[in-house]
Short mmCIF file of C-alpha atoms in Angstrom, two decimals:
data_model
loop_
_atom_site.label_atom_id
_atom_site.label_comp_id
_atom_site.label_asym_id
_atom_site.label_seq_id
_atom_site.Cartn_x
_atom_site.Cartn_y
_atom_site.Cartn_z
CA UNK A 30 33.71 38.09 -17.31
CA UNK A 31 33.40 34.92 -19.39
CA UNK A 32 31.00 36.69 -21.73
CA UNK A 33 33.48 39.48 -22.29
CA UNK A 34 36.15 36.94 -23.17
CA UNK A 35 33.78 35.22 -25.58
CA UNK A 36 32.98 38.49 -27.29
CA UNK A 37 36.62 39.56 -27.60
CA UNK A 38 37.56 36.15 -29.00
CA UNK A 39 34.71 36.20 -31.50
CA UNK A 40 35.53 39.73 -32.57
CA UNK A 41 39.23 39.00 -33.08
CA UNK A 42 38.52 35.85 -35.08
CA UNK A 43 35.99 37.72 -37.16
CA UNK A 44 38.53 40.42 -38.03
CA UNK A 45 41.15 37.81 -38.81
CA UNK A 46 38.70 35.96 -41.02
CA UNK A 47 37.71 39.17 -42.80
CA UNK A 48 41.32 40.10 -43.52
CA UNK A 49 41.99 36.66 -44.93
CA UNK A 50 38.88 36.20 -47.00
CA UNK A 51 36.02 38.65 -47.27
CA UNK A 52 33.63 36.29 -49.02
CA UNK A 53 34.15 33.41 -46.64
CA UNK A 54 33.49 35.73 -43.72
CA UNK A 55 30.26 36.88 -45.27
CA UNK A 56 29.27 33.26 -45.75
CA UNK A 57 30.10 32.50 -42.12
CA UNK A 58 27.94 35.38 -40.88
CA UNK A 59 25.10 34.35 -43.13
CA UNK A 60 25.32 30.80 -41.79
CA UNK A 61 25.37 32.13 -38.22
CA UNK A 62 22.22 34.13 -38.85
CA UNK A 63 20.44 31.28 -40.62
CA UNK A 64 21.08 28.77 -37.87
CA UNK A 65 19.99 31.30 -35.26
CA UNK A 66 16.79 32.16 -37.09
CA UNK A 67 16.09 28.48 -37.49
CA UNK A 68 16.04 27.77 -33.76
CA UNK A 69 14.53 31.12 -32.65
CA UNK A 70 10.90 29.93 -32.35
CA UNK A 71 11.90 27.11 -29.98
CA UNK A 72 14.14 29.44 -27.98
CA UNK A 73 11.35 31.97 -27.47
CA UNK A 74 8.89 29.29 -26.38
CA UNK A 75 11.38 27.83 -23.91
CA UNK A 76 12.11 31.26 -22.40
CA UNK A 77 8.40 31.86 -21.82
CA UNK A 78 7.97 28.44 -20.23
CA UNK A 79 10.93 29.02 -17.89
CA UNK A 80 9.47 32.34 -16.78
CA UNK A 81 6.09 30.78 -16.05
CA UNK A 82 7.57 27.84 -14.11
CA UNK A 83 9.93 29.95 -12.01
CA UNK A 84 7.19 32.39 -11.11
CA UNK A 85 4.97 29.56 -9.88
CA UNK A 86 7.71 27.51 -8.16
CA UNK A 87 9.46 29.95 -5.84
CA UNK A 88 12.29 29.03 -3.37
CA UNK A 89 9.90 28.84 -0.40
CA UNK A 90 7.83 26.18 -2.11
CA UNK A 91 10.93 24.29 -3.20
CA UNK A 92 12.49 24.24 0.29
CA UNK A 93 9.22 23.01 1.78
CA UNK A 94 9.21 20.09 -0.64
CA UNK A 95 12.79 18.91 -0.08
CA UNK A 96 13.43 19.24 3.67
CA UNK A 97 15.83 16.96 5.55
CA UNK A 98 13.02 14.74 6.84
CA UNK A 99 11.48 14.31 3.42
CA UNK A 100 13.37 11.04 2.79
CA UNK A 101 13.19 9.19 -0.50
CA UNK A 102 10.02 11.03 -1.49
CA UNK A 103 11.90 14.30 -1.02
CA UNK A 104 14.74 13.01 -3.21
CA UNK A 105 12.28 12.09 -5.95
CA UNK A 106 10.52 15.45 -5.70
CA UNK A 107 13.86 17.29 -5.67
CA UNK A 108 14.85 15.44 -8.84
CA UNK A 109 11.55 16.33 -10.49
CA UNK A 110 11.81 20.00 -9.51
CA UNK A 111 15.39 20.07 -10.82
CA UNK A 112 14.29 18.48 -14.08
CA UNK A 113 11.58 20.96 -14.90
CA UNK A 114 13.27 24.15 -13.75
CA UNK A 115 16.04 25.82 -15.64
CA UNK A 116 18.01 28.10 -13.37
CA UNK A 117 21.41 29.47 -14.36
CA UNK A 118 24.25 28.00 -12.25
CA UNK A 119 25.21 31.28 -10.63
CA UNK A 120 21.69 31.47 -9.20
CA UNK A 121 21.26 27.75 -8.58
CA UNK A 122 24.32 27.14 -6.40
CA UNK A 123 23.71 29.96 -3.92
CA UNK A 124 20.05 28.90 -3.83
CA UNK A 125 21.09 25.31 -3.12
CA UNK A 126 23.46 26.53 -0.38
CA UNK A 127 20.64 28.57 1.12
CA UNK A 128 18.27 25.61 0.99
CA UNK A 129 20.88 23.47 2.80
CA UNK A 130 21.14 26.08 5.56
CA UNK A 131 17.39 26.23 5.89
CA UNK A 132 17.17 22.51 6.48
CA UNK A 133 17.23 20.67 3.16
CA UNK A 134 19.12 17.35 3.09
CA UNK A 135 22.35 16.82 1.15
CA UNK A 136 20.93 13.87 -0.79
CA UNK A 137 17.91 15.93 -1.83
CA UNK A 138 20.07 18.90 -2.82
CA UNK A 139 22.42 16.66 -4.82
CA UNK A 140 19.44 15.22 -6.71
CA UNK A 141 18.18 18.74 -7.34
CA UNK A 142 21.55 20.08 -8.57
CA UNK A 143 22.25 17.06 -10.75
CA UNK A 144 18.90 17.00 -12.54
CA UNK A 145 18.95 20.78 -12.80
CA UNK A 146 22.09 20.56 -14.88
CA UNK A 147 21.57 17.31 -16.79
CA UNK A 148 17.84 17.05 -17.35
CA UNK A 149 15.97 19.73 -19.26
CA UNK A 150 12.27 19.10 -19.68
CA UNK A 151 11.50 22.63 -20.83
CA UNK A 152 14.40 22.71 -23.29
CA UNK A 153 13.25 19.47 -24.91
CA UNK A 154 11.72 21.22 -27.95
CA UNK A 155 15.16 22.65 -28.78
CA UNK A 156 16.91 19.34 -28.14
CA UNK A 157 14.40 17.42 -30.28
CA UNK A 158 15.06 19.72 -33.21
CA UNK A 159 18.72 18.64 -33.23
CA UNK A 160 18.62 15.09 -31.86
CA UNK A 161 15.13 13.81 -32.61
CA UNK A 162 12.50 12.59 -30.14
CA UNK A 163 13.97 9.22 -29.32
CA UNK A 164 17.45 10.31 -28.26
CA UNK A 165 16.16 13.39 -26.46
CA UNK A 166 13.72 11.43 -24.32
CA UNK A 167 16.21 8.63 -23.64
CA UNK A 168 19.03 11.04 -22.77
CA UNK A 169 16.87 12.92 -20.30
CA UNK A 170 15.54 9.71 -18.80
CA UNK A 171 19.02 8.23 -18.34
CA UNK A 172 20.31 11.49 -16.85
CA UNK A 173 17.33 11.48 -14.47
CA UNK A 174 18.08 7.95 -13.26
CA UNK A 175 21.80 8.72 -13.07
CA UNK A 176 21.06 11.71 -10.84
CA UNK A 177 19.71 9.37 -8.14
CA UNK A 178 23.00 7.46 -8.13
CA UNK A 179 24.85 10.78 -7.83
CA UNK A 180 22.52 11.91 -5.05
CA UNK A 181 22.91 8.78 -2.93
CA UNK A 182 26.69 8.69 -3.28
CA UNK A 183 27.00 12.38 -2.38
CA UNK A 184 24.62 11.89 0.54
CA UNK A 185 26.83 9.07 1.85
CA UNK A 186 30.14 10.85 1.24
CA UNK A 187 29.14 14.17 2.78
CA UNK A 188 27.61 12.56 5.87
CA UNK A 189 30.83 10.52 6.31
CA UNK A 190 29.47 7.11 5.10
CA UNK B 2 2.25 33.27 -43.13
CA UNK B 3 0.80 29.83 -42.44
CA UNK B 4 4.34 28.53 -42.20
CA UNK B 5 5.23 31.23 -39.71
CA UNK B 6 2.31 30.30 -37.45
CA UNK B 7 3.30 26.66 -37.66
CA UNK B 8 6.88 27.42 -36.69
CA UNK B 9 5.86 29.63 -33.82
CA UNK B 10 2.94 27.57 -32.50
CA UNK B 11 4.81 26.50 -29.36
CA UNK B 12 5.65 30.13 -28.61
CA UNK B 13 2.04 31.18 -29.27
CA UNK B 14 0.78 28.55 -26.82
CA UNK B 15 3.11 29.90 -24.10
CA UNK B 16 1.88 33.44 -24.78
CA UNK B 17 -1.68 32.22 -24.27
CA UNK B 18 -0.72 30.48 -20.99
CA UNK B 19 1.01 33.67 -19.86
CA UNK B 20 -2.11 35.72 -20.61
CA UNK B 21 -4.25 33.30 -18.60
CA UNK B 22 -1.84 33.61 -15.64
CA UNK B 23 -2.14 37.39 -15.84
CA UNK B 24 -5.93 37.06 -15.65
CA UNK B 25 -5.75 34.72 -12.63
CA UNK B 26 -3.04 36.51 -10.64
CA UNK B 27 -1.58 39.72 -11.94
CA UNK B 28 1.44 39.64 -9.61
CA UNK B 29 2.50 36.12 -10.57
CA UNK B 30 2.12 37.13 -14.21
CA UNK B 31 4.28 40.19 -13.70
CA UNK B 32 6.95 38.08 -11.99
CA UNK B 33 6.87 35.51 -14.79
CA UNK B 34 7.26 38.22 -17.40
CA UNK B 35 10.20 39.80 -15.59
CA UNK B 36 11.93 36.39 -15.45
CA UNK B 37 11.33 36.00 -19.19
CA UNK B 38 12.89 39.43 -19.71
CA UNK B 39 15.89 38.46 -17.62
CA UNK B 40 16.45 35.14 -19.44
CA UNK B 41 15.96 36.85 -22.77
CA UNK B 42 18.72 39.31 -21.94
CA UNK B 43 20.94 36.43 -20.86
CA UNK B 44 20.25 34.69 -24.15
CA UNK B 45 20.97 37.80 -26.19
CA UNK B 46 24.27 38.10 -24.38
CA UNK B 47 25.51 34.54 -24.83
CA UNK B 48 23.96 33.37 -28.07
CA UNK B 49 25.29 35.79 -30.74
CA UNK B 50 29.01 35.04 -30.26
CA UNK B 51 28.29 31.30 -30.12
CA UNK B 52 26.53 31.38 -33.48
CA UNK B 53 29.16 33.61 -35.08
CA UNK B 54 31.93 31.30 -33.83
CA UNK B 55 29.98 28.37 -35.24
CA UNK B 56 29.66 30.11 -38.60
CA UNK B 57 33.40 30.71 -38.67
CA UNK B 58 34.12 27.13 -37.63
CA UNK B 59 31.84 25.87 -40.36
CA UNK B 60 33.55 27.93 -43.05
CA UNK B 61 37.19 27.68 -41.99
CA UNK B 62 37.82 24.31 -40.34
CA UNK B 63 37.95 21.52 -42.92
CA UNK B 64 35.88 18.42 -42.35
CA UNK B 65 39.01 16.29 -42.52
CA UNK B 66 40.55 18.06 -39.53
CA UNK B 67 37.48 17.51 -37.37
CA UNK B 68 37.24 13.88 -38.46
CA UNK B 69 40.87 13.33 -37.63
CA UNK B 70 40.52 14.64 -34.10
CA UNK B 71 36.98 13.63 -33.20
CA UNK B 72 35.65 11.36 -35.94
CA UNK B 73 35.53 7.58 -36.35
CA UNK B 74 38.84 6.14 -35.27
CA UNK B 75 39.81 9.14 -33.15
CA UNK B 76 39.65 6.79 -30.16
CA UNK B 77 40.42 7.98 -26.66
CA UNK B 78 41.74 11.28 -28.04
CA UNK B 79 38.30 12.10 -29.40
CA UNK B 80 36.62 11.22 -26.11
CA UNK B 81 39.08 13.37 -24.14
CA UNK B 82 38.63 16.27 -26.55
CA UNK B 83 34.84 16.01 -26.30
CA UNK B 84 35.02 16.19 -22.50
CA UNK B 85 37.49 19.11 -22.53
CA UNK B 86 35.49 21.13 -25.09
CA UNK B 87 32.23 20.53 -23.24
CA UNK B 88 33.74 21.37 -19.86
CA UNK B 89 35.38 24.58 -21.05
CA UNK B 90 32.01 25.89 -22.16
CA UNK B 91 29.80 28.34 -20.38
CA UNK B 92 26.15 29.04 -20.80
CA UNK B 93 23.00 26.98 -20.61
CA UNK B 94 22.62 23.55 -22.17
CA UNK B 95 20.60 24.84 -25.11
CA UNK B 96 23.77 26.58 -26.31
CA UNK B 97 25.36 23.17 -26.84
CA UNK B 98 22.82 21.86 -29.35
CA UNK B 99 23.71 24.16 -32.28
CA UNK B 100 27.37 23.22 -31.72
CA UNK B 101 26.40 19.56 -31.87
CA UNK B 102 24.76 20.22 -35.24
CA UNK B 103 27.98 21.70 -36.66
CA UNK B 104 29.90 18.73 -35.23
CA UNK B 105 27.56 16.43 -37.13
CA UNK B 106 28.15 18.39 -40.33
CA UNK B 107 31.88 18.07 -39.81
CA UNK B 108 31.76 14.32 -39.32
CA UNK B 109 32.40 14.08 -35.59
CA UNK B 110 31.63 10.61 -34.23
CA UNK B 111 28.16 10.39 -32.67
CA UNK B 112 29.37 8.99 -29.34
CA UNK B 113 31.76 11.94 -29.02
CA UNK B 114 28.92 14.37 -29.67
CA UNK B 115 26.88 12.71 -26.91
CA UNK B 116 29.86 12.92 -24.53
CA UNK B 117 30.30 16.58 -25.45
CA UNK B 118 26.65 17.27 -24.61
CA UNK B 119 27.03 15.41 -21.31
CA UNK B 120 30.16 17.34 -20.38
CA UNK B 121 28.54 20.64 -21.27
CA UNK B 122 25.52 19.78 -19.15
CA UNK B 123 27.35 18.94 -15.99
CA UNK B 124 31.15 19.24 -15.76
CA UNK B 125 31.58 22.86 -16.83
CA UNK B 126 34.74 24.27 -15.25
CA UNK B 127 33.44 27.80 -14.48
CA UNK B 128 30.40 26.25 -12.82
CA UNK B 129 32.54 23.74 -10.94
CA UNK B 130 34.54 26.52 -9.30
CA UNK B 131 31.31 28.17 -8.32
CA UNK B 132 29.87 24.93 -6.94
CA UNK B 133 33.07 24.40 -4.95
CA UNK B 134 32.66 27.69 -3.15
CA UNK B 135 28.91 27.45 -2.51
CA UNK B 136 28.35 23.78 -1.69
CA UNK B 137 31.75 22.70 -0.42
CA UNK B 138 34.72 20.65 -1.61
CA UNK B 139 33.31 17.23 -0.71
CA UNK B 140 30.06 17.86 -2.54
CA UNK B 141 31.57 19.33 -5.72
CA UNK B 142 34.48 16.91 -6.11
CA UNK B 143 32.36 13.82 -5.42
CA UNK B 144 29.89 14.99 -8.05
CA UNK B 145 32.62 15.64 -10.61
CA UNK B 146 34.22 12.23 -10.01
CA UNK B 147 30.92 10.40 -10.53
CA UNK B 148 29.88 12.58 -13.45
CA UNK B 149 32.88 12.00 -15.73
CA UNK B 150 32.41 8.22 -16.01
CA UNK B 151 28.65 8.83 -15.83
CA UNK B 152 28.42 10.92 -18.99
CA UNK B 153 30.58 8.46 -20.91
CA UNK B 154 28.41 5.52 -19.78
CA UNK B 155 25.21 7.41 -20.66
CA UNK B 156 26.62 8.20 -24.12
CA UNK B 157 27.37 4.53 -24.81
CA UNK B 158 24.01 3.34 -23.49
CA UNK B 159 22.30 5.87 -25.79
CA UNK B 160 24.36 4.56 -28.67
CA UNK B 161 22.97 1.04 -28.07
CA UNK B 162 19.43 2.30 -28.52
CA UNK B 163 19.88 3.92 -31.93
CA UNK B 164 20.47 2.28 -35.27
CA UNK B 165 23.04 3.36 -37.83
CA UNK B 166 20.20 4.60 -40.05
CA UNK B 167 18.78 6.81 -37.31
CA UNK B 168 22.19 8.41 -36.77
CA UNK B 169 22.60 8.99 -40.50
CA UNK B 170 19.17 10.60 -40.53
CA UNK B 171 20.23 13.03 -37.76
CA UNK B 172 23.43 13.89 -39.61
CA UNK B 173 21.46 14.57 -42.77
CA UNK B 174 19.01 16.73 -40.80
CA UNK B 175 21.93 18.74 -39.35
CA UNK B 176 22.86 19.87 -42.86
CA UNK B 177 19.64 21.89 -42.97
CA UNK B 178 19.91 23.49 -39.53
#
């Protein structure tokens, strides 16, 4: 749905651009290709790494690690699992809902969801290319710590403080 | 050729790891490969329009316009715009980095770029609606309310750790990406 919209928008703008200025459009497409080709090696490596990690860490293993009784250790483990996996949101949220039903705690799930979205260990090579090592590591570290704050507040709010 | 190997060395290492997994457990290897195929398709679907849009943005939108709205001195307007642009996005976080590079080229303030990345990572609207339906209102809204100040605070903390020279270096690097 969203993808379709993105494609239609891109296509329309491209036609508009072409009608207005052929040369500029060519330049834009060339730039698009160059920046894509530039980042392609990192992209391919990241995709491979994601495949390997997800094949090894399946939902059964994850739910065993972050059960309701797992306490602070479970929260830490949930945050670590969220940091290293890279699951698209439309898979992650139903998975998280399923894990909740099968006995995972809200605090643990919140830590998992938050780090899943904000911390990307496997995408670091791509991030480093644009932001450098220092900012990439710091950003991920801060997001990791911040996820614990998010987790504890959500845990309190959902359980009615 | 040597250059090509150097650029792809990370990818080559993952191919080797994948081959080892296949030798240890064929089924796990097959599963890993099918996930790679799936993510690759996802990437092929999302990435091309993003890069084409970026190319168009680069060619058509003047630097002055971007500076006016999101550059130094854009104030709260720039912050709000960074959050809105990041939140309206779809797709995985790695899609945000090339956009950040074009923002750098166009003179967008560094703190606004960091806020944009933060928003893209965690307050995406399409994802929020999805989170709402799968994990419940309390969960999703609490997370959103903590995340908005959170990403701004993280951006400003990050800013404290880098020098002006380091930022200039990144902006210069973005010209070549």
